[in-house]
């Protein structure tokens, strides 16, 4: 590219940078929860978040294309649109986020903690993480009614553990510390008196004694 003045003098040549006429792809959203809004795009692109009502925010993707807004500026249950603009000023197509889920699930409840298993309730379909300590964790998924279980009980008799729930958006709720596990079954009751006046005997303290008379 050269410039020529009115007298016909031709200036020095300028070589342009390579033309960039290709717009970036729409950003992808990988996380949209209480911890933040996170995703990927073209490396070093300017990411514009339109929250509606004339409110926009921007951030810049890093050299690997990662971008984030922390804390998440989208209100719980609301959506927003995202666009990427590259260094040449090309603006890519916009995407609309899913509804933000910024509410963490409640702490799980523990309803059974004995030899038959560890079980309880939580938010429906939450991932339940059981931390046994010493860097040992186990996971299971609650069903559509929020019921979850670990069978057999992985907690050592007399020990405790913590349980947390993580929802589909990745929000992690408060932890619950279990009571000490009791995974040792009681000894069979002894019968000490069995006559017309009474049936009596001994067992583990505070045990519930069930008498089966047969015939259903």
Coordinates of C-alpha atoms in Angstrom, one line a residue:
X1 CA 0.0 0.0 0.0
X2 CA 1.4 3.4 -1.0
X3 CA 0.4 7.1 -0.9
X4 CA 0.7 9.5 -3.9
X5 CA 0.5 13.2 -3.4
X6 CA -1.0 15.8 -5.8
X7 CA 2.4 16.3 -7.4
X8 CA 2.7 12.6 -8.2
X9 CA 5.3 11.8 -5.6
X10 CA 4.9 8.2 -4.4
X11 CA 5.7 7.5 -0.8
X12 CA 7.2 4.5 0.8
X13 CA 5.3 1.3 0.7
X14 CA 3.5 -0.1 3.7
X15 CA 2.8 -3.8 4.0
X16 CA -0.5 -4.5 5.8
X17 CA -0.9 -7.2 8.4
X18 CA -2.7 -10.3 7.2
X19 CA -6.4 -9.5 6.9
X20 CA -8.6 -11.1 9.6
X21 CA -12.1 -11.1 8.2
X22 CA -13.4 -14.2 10.1
X23 CA -15.5 -13.6 13.1
X24 CA -14.9 -15.8 16.2
X25 CA -17.2 -18.6 17.2
X26 CA -19.8 -18.0 19.8
X27 CA -18.4 -18.5 23.4
X28 CA -19.2 -21.7 25.2
X29 CA -20.4 -21.7 28.8
X30 CA -19.0 -24.4 31.0
X31 CA -20.1 -23.2 34.5
X32 CA -23.1 -21.0 35.5
X33 CA -23.5 -21.2 39.2
X34 CA -22.8 -19.5 42.5
X35 CA -19.0 -19.8 42.0
X36 CA -19.0 -17.9 38.7
X37 CA -19.8 -17.8 35.0
X38 CA -17.0 -19.5 33.2
X39 CA -16.4 -20.7 29.6
X40 CA -14.1 -20.7 26.5
X41 CA -13.8 -18.7 23.3
X42 CA -11.2 -17.7 20.8
X43 CA -7.9 -16.9 22.5
X44 CA -7.6 -13.3 23.7
X45 CA -11.1 -12.4 22.6
X46 CA -13.1 -9.7 24.3
X47 CA -16.2 -11.3 25.9
X48 CA -19.3 -9.2 26.3
X49 CA -22.0 -10.2 28.7
X50 CA -25.4 -8.5 28.2
X51 CA -27.6 -8.8 31.3
X52 CA -30.4 -6.8 29.7
X53 CA -31.9 -3.5 30.8
X54 CA -28.8 -1.8 29.3
X55 CA -26.3 -3.5 31.5
X56 CA -23.2 -5.1 29.9
X57 CA -20.0 -6.4 31.4
X58 CA -16.7 -7.4 29.6
X59 CA -13.7 -9.6 30.3
X60 CA -10.9 -10.9 28.1
X61 CA -10.2 -14.5 27.4
X62 CA -6.7 -15.7 28.2
X63 CA -4.3 -17.3 25.7
X64 CA -6.0 -20.6 26.1
X65 CA -9.4 -19.0 25.5
X66 CA -10.6 -19.3 29.1
X67 CA -12.8 -16.5 30.4
X68 CA -14.8 -15.9 33.6
X69 CA -17.0 -13.5 35.5
X70 CA -16.6 -14.0 39.3
X71 CA -18.9 -13.7 41.2
X72 CA -21.6 -14.7 38.7
X73 CA -23.4 -11.5 37.7
X74 CA -26.5 -13.3 36.4
X75 CA -29.3 -13.4 38.9
X76 CA -30.6 -16.8 40.0
X77 CA -33.1 -18.1 37.4
X78 CA -32.2 -15.5 34.8
X79 CA -30.4 -15.7 31.4
X80 CA -28.0 -13.4 29.6
X81 CA -26.3 -13.3 26.2
X82 CA -22.6 -13.5 25.4
X83 CA -20.5 -12.5 22.4
X84 CA -16.8 -12.6 21.5
X85 CA -14.9 -9.9 19.6
X86 CA -11.5 -10.7 18.2
X87 CA -8.4 -8.5 18.1
X88 CA -9.4 -7.3 14.6
X89 CA -12.8 -6.2 15.8
X90 CA -14.8 -9.0 14.3
X91 CA -17.9 -9.8 16.4
X92 CA -19.1 -13.4 16.6
X93 CA -22.6 -14.7 17.0
X94 CA -24.2 -14.4 20.4
X95 CA -25.4 -17.2 22.6
X96 CA -28.0 -17.2 25.4
X97 CA -27.0 -18.8 28.6
X98 CA -29.1 -21.4 30.4
X99 CA -30.9 -20.0 33.5
X100 CA -28.3 -19.4 36.2
X101 CA -28.5 -21.6 39.2
X102 CA -26.7 -19.8 42.0
X103 CA -28.5 -21.4 45.0
X104 CA -26.5 -24.2 46.7
X105 CA -28.5 -27.3 47.8
X106 CA -29.2 -27.7 51.5
X107 CA -27.0 -30.0 53.6
X108 CA -28.0 -33.7 53.2
X109 CA -29.9 -35.3 56.1
X110 CA -28.7 -38.7 57.4
X111 CA -31.5 -41.1 58.2
X112 CA -29.7 -44.4 58.7
X113 CA -26.1 -45.1 59.8
X114 CA -25.8 -48.7 60.9
X115 CA -24.6 -52.1 59.7
X116 CA -27.1 -52.2 56.9
X117 CA -25.9 -49.0 55.3
X118 CA -25.7 -45.2 55.3
X119 CA -28.6 -43.4 53.8
X120 CA -30.5 -40.1 53.8
X121 CA -32.2 -37.4 51.8
X122 CA -31.0 -34.4 49.8
X123 CA -31.9 -32.2 46.8
X124 CA -33.2 -34.5 44.0
X125 CA -30.5 -35.8 41.6
X126 CA -27.7 -34.2 43.7
X127 CA -24.2 -35.8 43.7
X128 CA -23.6 -36.9 47.3
X129 CA -20.0 -36.9 48.5
X130 CA -19.0 -38.8 51.6
X131 CA -15.6 -37.8 53.1
X132 CA -14.2 -40.5 55.3
X133 CA -11.1 -38.5 56.1
X134 CA -7.5 -39.4 55.3
X135 CA -8.2 -38.3 51.6
X136 CA -10.8 -41.0 51.1
X137 CA -14.0 -39.9 49.5
X138 CA -16.9 -41.8 47.9
X139 CA -19.8 -40.5 45.8
X140 CA -23.3 -41.5 44.9
X141 CA -26.3 -39.8 43.2
X142 CA -29.6 -39.1 44.9
X143 CA -32.7 -40.3 43.0
X144 CA -35.5 -38.1 41.7
X145 CA -37.0 -38.1 45.2
X146 CA -33.7 -37.1 46.8
X147 CA -33.0 -40.5 48.4
X148 CA -29.4 -41.6 48.5
X149 CA -27.5 -44.5 50.1
X150 CA -24.1 -46.2 50.5
X151 CA -24.4 -50.0 51.0
X152 CA -22.6 -51.5 52.9
X153 CA -21.9 -48.7 55.3
X154 CA -18.3 -47.5 54.5
X155 CA -17.9 -45.7 57.9
X156 CA -15.9 -47.6 60.4
X157 CA -17.8 -48.5 63.6
X158 CA -17.5 -45.6 66.1
X159 CA -16.2 -43.1 63.5
X160 CA -17.9 -40.1 61.9
X161 CA -17.8 -38.7 58.3
X162 CA -19.0 -35.7 56.4
X163 CA -21.6 -35.6 53.7
X164 CA -22.2 -32.9 51.1
X165 CA -24.5 -32.4 48.1
X166 CA -23.6 -30.9 44.8
X167 CA -26.4 -29.9 42.4
X168 CA -26.4 -30.2 38.6
X169 CA -25.0 -26.7 38.2
X170 CA -22.0 -27.5 40.4
X171 CA -23.2 -25.6 43.5
X172 CA -21.8 -27.3 46.7
X173 CA -24.0 -27.2 49.8
X174 CA -23.1 -27.1 53.4
X175 CA -21.7 -30.3 54.9
X176 CA -23.4 -32.6 57.4
X177 CA -21.3 -34.5 60.0
X178 CA -22.7 -37.9 60.7
X179 CA -23.2 -39.3 64.2
X180 CA -20.7 -42.0 65.1
X181 CA -21.5 -45.1 63.0
X182 CA -22.9 -48.1 64.9
X183 CA -22.2 -51.1 62.6
X184 CA -22.0 -53.8 65.2
X185 CA -25.2 -55.8 65.6
X186 CA -26.3 -56.6 69.1
X187 CA -25.9 -60.1 70.6
X188 CA -29.0 -62.2 70.7
X189 CA -31.2 -61.5 73.7
X190 CA -31.0 -64.0 76.6
X191 CA -34.2 -65.3 78.2
X192 CA -34.1 -65.5 81.9
X193 CA -37.7 -66.0 82.8
X194 CA -40.5 -67.7 80.7
X195 CA -43.5 -68.7 82.7
X196 CA -47.1 -67.8 83.3
X197 CA -46.2 -64.5 84.9
X198 CA -43.8 -63.1 82.4
X199 CA -41.2 -63.4 79.7
X200 CA -38.0 -61.5 80.6
X201 CA -34.3 -61.4 79.9
X202 CA -31.3 -59.3 79.0
X203 CA -29.9 -57.6 75.8
X204 CA -27.8 -54.7 74.7
X205 CA -28.9 -51.5 76.6
X206 CA -31.7 -49.6 75.1
X207 CA -32.2 -52.2 72.3
X208 CA -35.7 -52.7 70.8
X209 CA -36.7 -56.3 71.5
X210 CA -39.0 -57.9 68.9
X211 CA -41.0 -61.0 69.9
X212 CA -42.3 -63.1 67.0
X213 CA -45.1 -65.4 68.0
X214 CA -45.3 -67.0 64.6
X215 CA -48.4 -67.4 62.4
X216 CA -47.6 -64.1 60.6

